[in-house]
Amino acid sequence: ETGVTQSPTHLIKTRGQQVTLRCSSQSGHNTVSWYQQALGQGPQFIFQYYREEENGRGNFPPRFSGLQFPNYSSELNVNALELDDSALYLCASSDRFSKAFFGQGTRLTVV
Amino acid sequence: DAKTTQPTSMDCAEGRAANLPCNHSTISGNEYVYWYRQIHSQGPQYIIHGLKNNETNEMASLIITEDRKSSTLILPHATLRDTAVYYCIVRGGGDYKLSFGAGTTVTVRA
């Protein structure tokens, strides 16, 4: 158990819809990162939030956006869903640059 | 933009030590070596990390060569539950992300 919880665990959406994924970080951690993992590949960094500000972003389009709340929980929002957005979405929490702990992920299927 | 090279797969006998190699020949002085593993359909699990000294914890040992261009993760007594994809990641001290490569698929056989 890492103390990082994600919801929902599974989700099915239709192409063009919008989705919000949620992450509750480990107690004491002020940094949340989001990753996308397509089937058979390693996780790819989407972005990171530190104290409610976006702190870095990977090669993902603007329709991927996020929020971090004062309690350091976080949301990942994806607009205009595409079939290729089907993946496991992972949230990781840490204390800034220290080791990161991952949640179990949300499996998103876009049909 | 992964900076490490790992074998694609390896097998290990249950109860024996598993030695997982990783090459990171372009590592710079302030970059750490991190190891994570991912059991099927679960989130990655932190194993261990180090800068230049060898490290040991309850899960594994990390041996880093003196020139820091390669390292080995050692699982001392592999069990069936250690079957997973193991990722070796090089990360700077001020780097905000983990760059995952393809990892090594380790299969522990009875």
mmCIF file with all atom_site columns, C-alpha atoms in Angstrom:
data_model
loop_
_atom_site.group_PDB
_atom_site.id
_atom_site.type_symbol
_atom_site.label_atom_id
_atom_site.label_alt_id
_atom_site.label_comp_id
_atom_site.label_asym_id
_atom_site.label_entity_id
_atom_site.label_seq_id
_atom_site.pdbx_PDB_ins_code
_atom_site.Cartn_x
_atom_site.Cartn_y
_atom_site.Cartn_z
_atom_site.occupancy
_atom_site.B_iso_or_equiv
_atom_site.pdbx_formal_charge
_atom_site.auth_seq_id
_atom_site.auth_comp_id
_atom_site.auth_asym_id
_atom_site.auth_atom_id
_atom_site.pdbx_PDB_model_num
ATOM 1   C CA . GLU A 1 1   ? 0.000   0.000   0.000   1.00 0.00 ? 1   GLU A CA 1
ATOM 2   C CA . THR A 1 2   ? 1.391   3.359   -1.060  1.00 0.00 ? 2   THR A CA 1
ATOM 3   C CA . GLY A 1 3   ? -1.301  5.634   0.355   1.00 0.00 ? 3   GLY A CA 1
ATOM 4   C CA . VAL A 1 4   ? -2.015  6.948   -3.146  1.00 0.00 ? 4   VAL A CA 1
ATOM 5   C CA . THR A 1 5   ? -5.566  6.280   -4.252  1.00 0.00 ? 5   THR A CA 1
ATOM 6   C CA . GLN A 1 6   ? -7.085  6.797   -7.678  1.00 0.00 ? 6   GLN A CA 1
ATOM 7   C CA . SER A 1 7   ? -10.683 6.816   -8.799  1.00 0.00 ? 7   SER A CA 1
ATOM 8   C CA . PRO A 1 8   ? -12.388 5.381   -10.646 1.00 0.00 ? 8   PRO A CA 1
ATOM 9   C CA . THR A 1 9   ? -10.511 2.123   -11.262 1.00 0.00 ? 9   THR A CA 1
ATOM 10  C CA . HIS A 1 10  ? -12.107 1.552   -14.651 1.00 0.00 ? 10  HIS A CA 1
ATOM 11  C CA . LEU A 1 11  ? -13.962 3.834   -17.023 1.00 0.00 ? 11  LEU A CA 1
ATOM 12  C CA . ILE A 1 12  ? -15.484 3.557   -20.486 1.00 0.00 ? 12  ILE A CA 1
ATOM 13  C CA . LYS A 1 13  ? -16.064 6.723   -22.497 1.00 0.00 ? 13  LYS A CA 1
ATOM 14  C CA . THR A 1 14  ? -17.151 7.538   -26.023 1.00 0.00 ? 14  THR A CA 1
ATOM 15  C CA . ARG A 1 15  ? -14.894 9.328   -28.504 1.00 0.00 ? 15  ARG A CA 1
ATOM 16  C CA . GLY A 1 16  ? -15.337 13.099  -28.212 1.00 0.00 ? 16  GLY A CA 1
ATOM 17  C CA . GLN A 1 17  ? -16.420 13.036  -24.582 1.00 0.00 ? 17  GLN A CA 1
ATOM 18  C CA . GLN A 1 18  ? -14.571 14.529  -21.633 1.00 0.00 ? 18  GLN A CA 1
ATOM 19  C CA . VAL A 1 19  ? -13.242 12.640  -18.621 1.00 0.00 ? 19  VAL A CA 1
ATOM 20  C CA . THR A 1 20  ? -11.984 13.547  -15.136 1.00 0.00 ? 20  THR A CA 1
ATOM 21  C CA . LEU A 1 21  ? -9.711  11.231  -13.186 1.00 0.00 ? 21  LEU A CA 1
ATOM 22  C CA . ARG A 1 22  ? -8.934  11.754  -9.521  1.00 0.00 ? 22  ARG A CA 1
ATOM 23  C CA . CYS A 1 23  ? -5.958  11.128  -7.297  1.00 0.00 ? 23  CYS A CA 1
ATOM 24  C CA . SER A 1 24  ? -5.515  11.388  -3.553  1.00 0.00 ? 24  SER A CA 1
ATOM 25  C CA . SER A 1 25  ? -1.854  11.742  -2.665  1.00 0.00 ? 25  SER A CA 1
ATOM 26  C CA . GLN A 1 26  ? 0.033   10.231  0.233   1.00 0.00 ? 26  GLN A CA 1
ATOM 27  C CA . SER A 1 27  ? -0.082  12.197  3.467   1.00 0.00 ? 27  SER A CA 1
ATOM 28  C CA . GLY A 1 28  ? 2.714   14.757  3.632   1.00 0.00 ? 28  GLY A CA 1
ATOM 29  C CA . HIS A 1 29  ? 3.363   14.799  -0.116  1.00 0.00 ? 29  HIS A CA 1
ATOM 30  C CA . ASN A 1 30  ? 3.067   18.121  -1.958  1.00 0.00 ? 30  ASN A CA 1
ATOM 31  C CA . THR A 1 31  ? 3.776   16.949  -5.502  1.00 0.00 ? 31  THR A CA 1
ATOM 32  C CA . VAL A 1 32  ? 1.594   14.943  -7.860  1.00 0.00 ? 32  VAL A CA 1
ATOM 33  C CA . SER A 1 33  ? 2.586   13.603  -11.278 1.00 0.00 ? 33  SER A CA 1
ATOM 34  C CA . TRP A 1 34  ? 0.411   11.974  -13.899 1.00 0.00 ? 34  TRP A CA 1
ATOM 35  C CA . TYR A 1 35  ? 1.491   9.323   -16.379 1.00 0.00 ? 35  TYR A CA 1
ATOM 36  C CA . GLN A 1 36  ? -0.161  7.570   -19.313 1.00 0.00 ? 36  GLN A CA 1
ATOM 37  C CA . GLN A 1 37  ? 0.656   3.939   -19.997 1.00 0.00 ? 37  GLN A CA 1
ATOM 38  C CA . ALA A 1 38  ? -0.492  2.435   -23.263 1.00 0.00 ? 38  ALA A CA 1
ATOM 39  C CA . LEU A 1 39  ? -0.729  -1.340  -23.493 1.00 0.00 ? 39  LEU A CA 1
ATOM 40  C CA . GLY A 1 40  ? 2.703   -2.967  -23.665 1.00 0.00 ? 40  GLY A CA 1
ATOM 41  C CA . GLN A 1 41  ? 4.636   0.248   -23.098 1.00 0.00 ? 41  GLN A CA 1
ATOM 42  C CA . GLY A 1 42  ? 6.262   2.014   -20.165 1.00 0.00 ? 42  GLY A CA 1
ATOM 43  C CA . PRO A 1 43  ? 4.494   4.937   -18.472 1.00 0.00 ? 43  PRO A CA 1
ATOM 44  C CA . GLN A 1 44  ? 4.854   8.313   -20.213 1.00 0.00 ? 44  GLN A CA 1
ATOM 45  C CA . PHE A 1 45  ? 4.975   11.538  -18.192 1.00 0.00 ? 45  PHE A CA 1
ATOM 46  C CA . ILE A 1 46  ? 2.026   13.884  -18.742 1.00 0.00 ? 46  ILE A CA 1
ATOM 47  C CA . PHE A 1 47  ? 2.607   16.650  -16.201 1.00 0.00 ? 47  PHE A CA 1
ATOM 48  C CA . GLN A 1 48  ? 3.419   17.421  -12.590 1.00 0.00 ? 48  GLN A CA 1
ATOM 49  C CA . TYR A 1 49  ? 1.864   19.736  -10.024 1.00 0.00 ? 49  TYR A CA 1
ATOM 50  C CA . TYR A 1 50  ? 3.743   21.191  -7.086  1.00 0.00 ? 50  TYR A CA 1
ATOM 51  C CA . ARG A 1 51  ? 1.820   23.236  -4.519  1.00 0.00 ? 51  ARG A CA 1
ATOM 52  C CA . GLU A 1 52  ? -1.099  23.762  -6.939  1.00 0.00 ? 52  GLU A CA 1
ATOM 53  C CA . GLU A 1 53  ? 1.075   24.984  -9.846  1.00 0.00 ? 53  GLU A CA 1
ATOM 54  C CA . GLU A 1 54  ? 1.988   23.018  -12.978 1.00 0.00 ? 54  GLU A CA 1
ATOM 55  C CA . ASN A 1 55  ? 5.679   22.315  -12.611 1.00 0.00 ? 55  ASN A CA 1
ATOM 56  C CA . GLY A 1 56  ? 6.522   20.469  -15.807 1.00 0.00 ? 56  GLY A CA 1
ATOM 57  C CA . ARG A 1 57  ? 4.804   18.924  -18.784 1.00 0.00 ? 57  ARG A CA 1
ATOM 58  C CA . GLY A 1 58  ? 5.521   16.088  -21.178 1.00 0.00 ? 58  GLY A CA 1
ATOM 59  C CA . ASN A 1 59  ? 4.654   15.862  -24.866 1.00 0.00 ? 59  ASN A CA 1
ATOM 60  C CA . PHE A 1 60  ? 0.877   15.875  -24.506 1.00 0.00 ? 60  PHE A CA 1
ATOM 61  C CA . PRO A 1 61  ? -1.605  18.241  -26.186 1.00 0.00 ? 61  PRO A CA 1
ATOM 62  C CA . PRO A 1 62  ? -3.469  20.979  -24.272 1.00 0.00 ? 62  PRO A CA 1
ATOM 63  C CA . ARG A 1 63  ? -6.629  18.908  -24.115 1.00 0.00 ? 63  ARG A CA 1
ATOM 64  C CA . PHE A 1 64  ? -4.835  17.114  -21.272 1.00 0.00 ? 64  PHE A CA 1
ATOM 65  C CA . SER A 1 65  ? -5.121  19.426  -18.274 1.00 0.00 ? 65  SER A CA 1
ATOM 66  C CA . GLY A 1 66  ? -4.948  19.134  -14.538 1.00 0.00 ? 66  GLY A CA 1
ATOM 67  C CA . LEU A 1 67  ? -5.542  20.659  -11.162 1.00 0.00 ? 67  LEU A CA 1
ATOM 68  C CA . GLN A 1 68  ? -4.024  20.285  -7.741  1.00 0.00 ? 68  GLN A CA 1
ATOM 69  C CA . PHE A 1 69  ? -6.059  21.278  -4.695  1.00 0.00 ? 69  PHE A CA 1
ATOM 70  C CA . PRO A 1 70  ? -4.914  22.791  -1.378  1.00 0.00 ? 70  PRO A CA 1
ATOM 71  C CA . ASN A 1 71  ? -4.991  19.327  0.217   1.00 0.00 ? 71  ASN A CA 1
ATOM 72  C CA . TYR A 1 72  ? -2.624  18.230  -2.615  1.00 0.00 ? 72  TYR A CA 1
ATOM 73  C CA . SER A 1 73  ? -5.140  15.895  -4.222  1.00 0.00 ? 73  SER A CA 1
ATOM 74  C CA . SER A 1 74  ? -5.301  16.202  -7.985  1.00 0.00 ? 74  SER A CA 1
ATOM 75  C CA . GLU A 1 75  ? -7.436  15.793  -11.080 1.00 0.00 ? 75  GLU A CA 1
ATOM 76  C CA . LEU A 1 76  ? -6.528  14.915  -14.648 1.00 0.00 ? 76  LEU A CA 1
ATOM 77  C CA . ASN A 1 77  ? -8.968  16.153  -17.277 1.00 0.00 ? 77  ASN A CA 1
ATOM 78  C CA . VAL A 1 78  ? -8.979  15.008  -20.874 1.00 0.00 ? 78  VAL A CA 1
ATOM 79  C CA . ASN A 1 79  ? -11.210 16.740  -23.405 1.00 0.00 ? 79  ASN A CA 1
ATOM 80  C CA . ALA A 1 80  ? -12.319 15.546  -26.840 1.00 0.00 ? 80  ALA A CA 1
ATOM 81  C CA . LEU A 1 81  ? -11.350 11.959  -26.156 1.00 0.00 ? 81  LEU A CA 1
ATOM 82  C CA . GLU A 1 82  ? -9.714  9.995   -28.952 1.00 0.00 ? 82  GLU A CA 1
ATOM 83  C CA . LEU A 1 83  ? -9.435  6.235   -29.345 1.00 0.00 ? 83  LEU A CA 1
ATOM 84  C CA . ASP A 1 84  ? -5.665  6.479   -28.711 1.00 0.00 ? 84  ASP A CA 1
ATOM 85  C CA . ASP A 1 85  ? -6.348  7.928   -25.271 1.00 0.00 ? 85  ASP A CA 1
ATOM 86  C CA . SER A 1 86  ? -7.284  4.427   -24.149 1.00 0.00 ? 86  SER A CA 1
ATOM 87  C CA . ALA A 1 87  ? -4.649  3.598   -21.548 1.00 0.00 ? 87  ALA A CA 1
ATOM 88  C CA . LEU A 1 88  ? -3.831  3.110   -17.876 1.00 0.00 ? 88  LEU A CA 1
ATOM 89  C CA . TYR A 1 89  ? -3.530  6.520   -16.208 1.00 0.00 ? 89  TYR A CA 1
ATOM 90  C CA . LEU A 1 90  ? -1.210  6.590   -13.229 1.00 0.00 ? 90  LEU A CA 1
ATOM 91  C CA . CYS A 1 91  ? -0.848  9.133   -10.484 1.00 0.00 ? 91  CYS A CA 1
ATOM 92  C CA . ALA A 1 92  ? 2.311   9.408   -8.390  1.00 0.00 ? 92  ALA A CA 1
ATOM 93  C CA . SER A 1 93  ? 2.851   11.488  -5.286  1.00 0.00 ? 93  SER A CA 1
ATOM 94  C CA . SER A 1 94  ? 6.093   12.610  -3.710  1.00 0.00 ? 94  SER A CA 1
ATOM 95  C CA . ASP A 1 95  ? 7.675   15.236  -1.587  1.00 0.00 ? 95  ASP A CA 1
ATOM 96  C CA . ARG A 1 96  ? 9.074   17.383  -4.433  1.00 0.00 ? 96  ARG A CA 1
ATOM 97  C CA . PHE A 1 97  ? 12.135  15.571  -5.834  1.00 0.00 ? 97  PHE A CA 1
ATOM 98  C CA . SER A 1 98  ? 12.081  12.589  -3.510  1.00 0.00 ? 98  SER A CA 1
ATOM 99  C CA . LYS A 1 99  ? 11.006  9.086   -4.517  1.00 0.00 ? 99  LYS A CA 1
ATOM 100 C CA . ALA A 1 100 ? 7.532   8.871   -6.017  1.00 0.00 ? 100 ALA A CA 1
ATOM 101 C CA . PHE A 1 101 ? 4.812   6.446   -4.994  1.00 0.00 ? 101 PHE A CA 1
ATOM 102 C CA . PHE A 1 102 ? 2.217   5.357   -7.509  1.00 0.00 ? 102 PHE A CA 1
ATOM 103 C CA . GLY A 1 103 ? -1.449  4.592   -7.234  1.00 0.00 ? 103 GLY A CA 1
ATOM 104 C CA . GLN A 1 104 ? -3.052  1.565   -8.841  1.00 0.00 ? 104 GLN A CA 1
ATOM 105 C CA . GLY A 1 105 ? -4.188  3.524   -11.857 1.00 0.00 ? 105 GLY A CA 1
ATOM 106 C CA . THR A 1 106 ? -7.391  4.179   -13.754 1.00 0.00 ? 106 THR A CA 1
ATOM 107 C CA . ARG A 1 107 ? -8.020  2.046   -16.828 1.00 0.00 ? 107 ARG A CA 1
ATOM 108 C CA . LEU A 1 108 ? -9.693  4.272   -19.449 1.00 0.00 ? 108 LEU A CA 1
ATOM 109 C CA . THR A 1 109 ? -11.263 2.739   -22.521 1.00 0.00 ? 109 THR A CA 1
ATOM 110 C CA . VAL A 1 110 ? -12.449 5.032   -25.312 1.00 0.00 ? 110 VAL A CA 1
ATOM 111 C CA . VAL A 1 111 ? -14.917 3.499   -27.761 1.00 0.00 ? 111 VAL A CA 1
ATOM 112 C CA . ASP B 2 1   ? 14.153  9.939   -23.872 1.00 0.00 ? 1   ASP B CA 1
ATOM 113 C CA . ALA B 2 2   ? 15.135  7.027   -21.649 1.00 0.00 ? 2   ALA B CA 1
ATOM 114 C CA . LYS B 2 3   ? 18.823  7.142   -20.742 1.00 0.00 ? 3   LYS B CA 1
ATOM 115 C CA . THR B 2 4   ? 19.168  3.475   -19.779 1.00 0.00 ? 4   THR B CA 1
ATOM 116 C CA . THR B 2 5   ? 19.572  0.145   -21.546 1.00 0.00 ? 5   THR B CA 1
ATOM 117 C CA . GLN B 2 6   ? 18.173  -3.043  -20.060 1.00 0.00 ? 6   GLN B CA 1
ATOM 118 C CA . PRO B 2 7   ? 17.746  -6.588  -21.386 1.00 0.00 ? 7   PRO B CA 1
ATOM 119 C CA . THR B 2 8   ? 14.274  -7.226  -22.727 1.00 0.00 ? 8   THR B CA 1
ATOM 120 C CA . SER B 2 9   ? 13.630  -10.267 -20.581 1.00 0.00 ? 9   SER B CA 1
ATOM 121 C CA . MET B 2 10  ? 15.186  -12.726 -18.192 1.00 0.00 ? 10  MET B CA 1
ATOM 122 C CA . ASP B 2 11  ? 14.206  -15.837 -16.283 1.00 0.00 ? 11  ASP B CA 1
ATOM 123 C CA . CYS B 2 12  ? 15.103  -16.694 -12.728 1.00 0.00 ? 12  CYS B CA 1
ATOM 124 C CA . ALA B 2 13  ? 14.605  -19.787 -10.581 1.00 0.00 ? 13  ALA B CA 1
ATOM 125 C CA . GLU B 2 14  ? 12.554  -19.411 -7.430  1.00 0.00 ? 14  GLU B CA 1
ATOM 126 C CA . GLY B 2 15  ? 14.746  -19.091 -4.345  1.00 0.00 ? 15  GLY B CA 1
ATOM 127 C CA . ARG B 2 16  ? 17.799  -17.997 -6.306  1.00 0.00 ? 16  ARG B CA 1
ATOM 128 C CA . ALA B 2 17  ? 19.194  -14.481 -6.559  1.00 0.00 ? 17  ALA B CA 1
ATOM 129 C CA . ALA B 2 18  ? 18.052  -12.437 -9.540  1.00 0.00 ? 18  ALA B CA 1
ATOM 130 C CA . ASN B 2 19  ? 20.638  -10.014 -10.935 1.00 0.00 ? 19  ASN B CA 1
ATOM 131 C CA . LEU B 2 20  ? 19.177  -7.353  -13.209 1.00 0.00 ? 20  LEU B CA 1
ATOM 132 C CA . PRO B 2 21  ? 21.701  -5.289  -15.183 1.00 0.00 ? 21  PRO B CA 1
ATOM 133 C CA . CYS B 2 22  ? 21.275  -1.727  -16.392 1.00 0.00 ? 22  CYS B CA 1
ATOM 134 C CA . ASN B 2 23  ? 23.581  0.415   -18.518 1.00 0.00 ? 23  ASN B CA 1
ATOM 135 C CA . HIS B 2 24  ? 23.531  4.195   -18.127 1.00 0.00 ? 24  HIS B CA 1
ATOM 136 C CA . SER B 2 25  ? 26.749  5.258   -19.801 1.00 0.00 ? 25  SER B CA 1
ATOM 137 C CA . THR B 2 26  ? 25.731  8.924   -20.180 1.00 0.00 ? 26  THR B CA 1
ATOM 138 C CA . ILE B 2 27  ? 24.810  9.449   -16.532 1.00 0.00 ? 27  ILE B CA 1
ATOM 139 C CA . SER B 2 28  ? 25.952  12.761  -15.082 1.00 0.00 ? 28  SER B CA 1
ATOM 140 C CA . GLY B 2 29  ? 27.229  13.569  -11.635 1.00 0.00 ? 29  GLY B CA 1
ATOM 141 C CA . ASN B 2 30  ? 23.945  14.686  -10.070 1.00 0.00 ? 30  ASN B CA 1
ATOM 142 C CA . GLU B 2 31  ? 21.768  11.925  -11.524 1.00 0.00 ? 31  GLU B CA 1
ATOM 143 C CA . TYR B 2 32  ? 20.409  9.116   -9.417  1.00 0.00 ? 32  TYR B CA 1
ATOM 144 C CA . VAL B 2 33  ? 19.638  5.545   -10.475 1.00 0.00 ? 33  VAL B CA 1
ATOM 145 C CA . TYR B 2 34  ? 16.094  4.503   -9.560  1.00 0.00 ? 34  TYR B CA 1
ATOM 146 C CA . TRP B 2 35  ? 14.487  1.085   -9.821  1.00 0.00 ? 35  TRP B CA 1
ATOM 147 C CA . TYR B 2 36  ? 10.765  0.479   -10.016 1.00 0.00 ? 36  TYR B CA 1
ATOM 148 C CA . ARG B 2 37  ? 8.818   -2.638  -10.836 1.00 0.00 ? 37  ARG B CA 1
ATOM 149 C CA . GLN B 2 38  ? 5.347   -3.137  -12.203 1.00 0.00 ? 38  GLN B CA 1
ATOM 150 C CA . ILE B 2 39  ? 3.351   -6.254  -11.608 1.00 0.00 ? 39  ILE B CA 1
ATOM 151 C CA . HIS B 2 40  ? 0.750   -6.876  -14.286 1.00 0.00 ? 40  HIS B CA 1
ATOM 152 C CA . SER B 2 41  ? -1.932  -4.155  -14.404 1.00 0.00 ? 41  SER B CA 1
ATOM 153 C CA . GLN B 2 42  ? -0.799  -2.517  -11.162 1.00 0.00 ? 42  GLN B CA 1
ATOM 154 C CA . GLY B 2 43  ? 0.937   0.813   -10.568 1.00 0.00 ? 43  GLY B CA 1
ATOM 155 C CA . PRO B 2 44  ? 4.752   0.865   -10.530 1.00 0.00 ? 44  PRO B CA 1
ATOM 156 C CA . GLN B 2 45  ? 6.287   0.046   -7.166  1.00 0.00 ? 45  GLN B CA 1
ATOM 157 C CA . TYR B 2 46  ? 9.376   1.856   -5.881  1.00 0.00 ? 46  TYR B CA 1
ATOM 158 C CA . ILE B 2 47  ? 12.221  -0.549  -5.094  1.00 0.00 ? 47  ILE B CA 1
ATOM 159 C CA . ILE B 2 48  ? 15.408  1.380   -4.392  1.00 0.00 ? 48  ILE B CA 1
ATOM 160 C CA . HIS B 2 49  ? 17.597  4.239   -5.603  1.00 0.00 ? 49  HIS B CA 1
ATOM 161 C CA . GLY B 2 50  ? 21.189  5.385   -5.269  1.00 0.00 ? 50  GLY B CA 1
ATOM 162 C CA . LEU B 2 51  ? 23.704  7.984   -6.369  1.00 0.00 ? 51  LEU B CA 1
ATOM 163 C CA . LYS B 2 52  ? 27.110  6.308   -6.199  1.00 0.00 ? 52  LYS B CA 1
ATOM 164 C CA . ASN B 2 53  ? 27.243  4.105   -3.138  1.00 0.00 ? 53  ASN B CA 1
ATOM 165 C CA . ASN B 2 54  ? 25.735  0.652   -3.013  1.00 0.00 ? 54  ASN B CA 1
ATOM 166 C CA . GLU B 2 55  ? 22.358  0.576   -1.331  1.00 0.00 ? 55  GLU B CA 1
ATOM 167 C CA . THR B 2 56  ? 20.324  -2.131  0.370   1.00 0.00 ? 56  THR B CA 1
ATOM 168 C CA . ASN B 2 57  ? 16.812  -2.209  1.739   1.00 0.00 ? 57  ASN B CA 1
ATOM 169 C CA . GLU B 2 58  ? 14.285  -4.868  2.650   1.00 0.00 ? 58  GLU B CA 1
ATOM 170 C CA . MET B 2 59  ? 13.436  -5.503  -0.983  1.00 0.00 ? 59  MET B CA 1
ATOM 171 C CA . ALA B 2 60  ? 16.717  -5.467  -2.857  1.00 0.00 ? 60  ALA B CA 1
ATOM 172 C CA . SER B 2 61  ? 20.314  -4.351  -3.207  1.00 0.00 ? 61  SER B CA 1
ATOM 173 C CA . LEU B 2 62  ? 21.630  -1.864  -5.732  1.00 0.00 ? 62  LEU B CA 1
ATOM 174 C CA . ILE B 2 63  ? 25.231  -2.146  -6.895  1.00 0.00 ? 63  ILE B CA 1
ATOM 175 C CA . ILE B 2 64  ? 26.568  0.828   -8.860  1.00 0.00 ? 64  ILE B CA 1
ATOM 176 C CA . THR B 2 65  ? 29.925  0.552   -10.615 1.00 0.00 ? 65  THR B CA 1
ATOM 177 C CA . GLU B 2 66  ? 32.674  2.951   -9.641  1.00 0.00 ? 66  GLU B CA 1
ATOM 178 C CA . ASP B 2 67  ? 32.422  4.860   -12.943 1.00 0.00 ? 67  ASP B CA 1
ATOM 179 C CA . ARG B 2 68  ? 28.602  4.906   -12.473 1.00 0.00 ? 68  ARG B CA 1
ATOM 180 C CA . LYS B 2 69  ? 28.025  3.800   -16.057 1.00 0.00 ? 69  LYS B CA 1
ATOM 181 C CA . SER B 2 70  ? 26.145  0.675   -15.057 1.00 0.00 ? 70  SER B CA 1
ATOM 182 C CA . SER B 2 71  ? 24.334  -0.856  -12.129 1.00 0.00 ? 71  SER B CA 1
ATOM 183 C CA . THR B 2 72  ? 22.806  -4.136  -11.002 1.00 0.00 ? 72  THR B CA 1
ATOM 184 C CA . LEU B 2 73  ? 19.636  -4.680  -9.021  1.00 0.00 ? 73  LEU B CA 1
ATOM 185 C CA . ILE B 2 74  ? 19.810  -7.810  -6.898  1.00 0.00 ? 74  ILE B CA 1
ATOM 186 C CA . LEU B 2 75  ? 16.738  -9.586  -5.600  1.00 0.00 ? 75  LEU B CA 1
ATOM 187 C CA . PRO B 2 76  ? 18.381  -11.923 -3.074  1.00 0.00 ? 76  PRO B CA 1
ATOM 188 C CA . HIS B 2 77  ? 15.812  -14.727 -2.975  1.00 0.00 ? 77  HIS B CA 1
ATOM 189 C CA . ALA B 2 78  ? 13.374  -14.445 -5.853  1.00 0.00 ? 78  ALA B CA 1
ATOM 190 C CA . THR B 2 79  ? 9.802   -15.618 -5.346  1.00 0.00 ? 79  THR B CA 1
ATOM 191 C CA . LEU B 2 80  ? 6.986   -16.125 -7.826  1.00 0.00 ? 80  LEU B CA 1
ATOM 192 C CA . ARG B 2 81  ? 5.559   -12.783 -6.661  1.00 0.00 ? 81  ARG B CA 1
ATOM 193 C CA . ASP B 2 82  ? 8.678   -11.036 -7.989  1.00 0.00 ? 82  ASP B CA 1
ATOM 194 C CA . THR B 2 83  ? 7.547   -11.749 -11.556 1.00 0.00 ? 83  THR B CA 1
ATOM 195 C CA . ALA B 2 84  ? 7.160   -8.246  -13.021 1.00 0.00 ? 84  ALA B CA 1
ATOM 196 C CA . VAL B 2 85  ? 8.571   -5.651  -15.399 1.00 0.00 ? 85  VAL B CA 1
ATOM 197 C CA . TYR B 2 86  ? 11.565  -3.944  -13.800 1.00 0.00 ? 86  TYR B CA 1
ATOM 198 C CA . TYR B 2 87  ? 12.450  -0.402  -14.813 1.00 0.00 ? 87  TYR B CA 1
ATOM 199 C CA . CYS B 2 88  ? 15.854  1.203   -14.350 1.00 0.00 ? 88  CYS B CA 1
ATOM 200 C CA . ILE B 2 89  ? 15.561  5.003   -14.508 1.00 0.00 ? 89  ILE B CA 1
ATOM 201 C CA . VAL B 2 90  ? 18.151  7.755   -14.362 1.00 0.00 ? 90  VAL B CA 1
ATOM 202 C CA . ARG B 2 91  ? 16.830  10.921  -12.776 1.00 0.00 ? 91  ARG B CA 1
ATOM 203 C CA . GLY B 2 92  ? 18.530  14.204  -11.973 1.00 0.00 ? 92  GLY B CA 1
ATOM 204 C CA . GLY B 2 93  ? 18.378  15.614  -8.467  1.00 0.00 ? 93  GLY B CA 1
ATOM 205 C CA . GLY B 2 94  ? 16.197  18.483  -9.675  1.00 0.00 ? 94  GLY B CA 1
ATOM 206 C CA . ASP B 2 95  ? 14.320  16.535  -12.342 1.00 0.00 ? 95  ASP B CA 1
ATOM 207 C CA . TYR B 2 96  ? 10.589  16.492  -11.972 1.00 0.00 ? 96  TYR B CA 1
ATOM 208 C CA . LYS B 2 97  ? 9.813   13.378  -13.958 1.00 0.00 ? 97  LYS B CA 1
ATOM 209 C CA . LEU B 2 98  ? 10.611  9.699   -14.248 1.00 0.00 ? 98  LEU B CA 1
ATOM 210 C CA . SER B 2 99  ? 11.431  8.614   -17.797 1.00 0.00 ? 99  SER B CA 1
ATOM 211 C CA . PHE B 2 100 ? 10.444  4.990   -18.192 1.00 0.00 ? 100 PHE B CA 1
ATOM 212 C CA . GLY B 2 101 ? 11.889  2.817   -20.926 1.00 0.00 ? 101 GLY B CA 1
ATOM 213 C CA . ALA B 2 102 ? 10.656  -0.640  -21.879 1.00 0.00 ? 102 ALA B CA 1
ATOM 214 C CA . GLY B 2 103 ? 12.157  -2.300  -18.795 1.00 0.00 ? 103 GLY B CA 1
ATOM 215 C CA . THR B 2 104 ? 13.119  -5.932  -18.237 1.00 0.00 ? 104 THR B CA 1
ATOM 216 C CA . THR B 2 105 ? 10.395  -8.541  -17.987 1.00 0.00 ? 105 THR B CA 1
ATOM 217 C CA . VAL B 2 106 ? 11.487  -10.884 -15.215 1.00 0.00 ? 106 VAL B CA 1
ATOM 218 C CA . THR B 2 107 ? 9.818   -14.260 -14.927 1.00 0.00 ? 107 THR B CA 1
ATOM 219 C CA . VAL B 2 108 ? 10.473  -16.280 -11.787 1.00 0.00 ? 108 VAL B CA 1
ATOM 220 C CA . ARG B 2 109 ? 9.922   -20.000 -12.360 1.00 0.00 ? 109 ARG B CA 1
ATOM 221 C CA . ALA B 2 110 ? 9.213   -22.637 -9.739  1.00 0.00 ? 110 ALA B CA 1
#
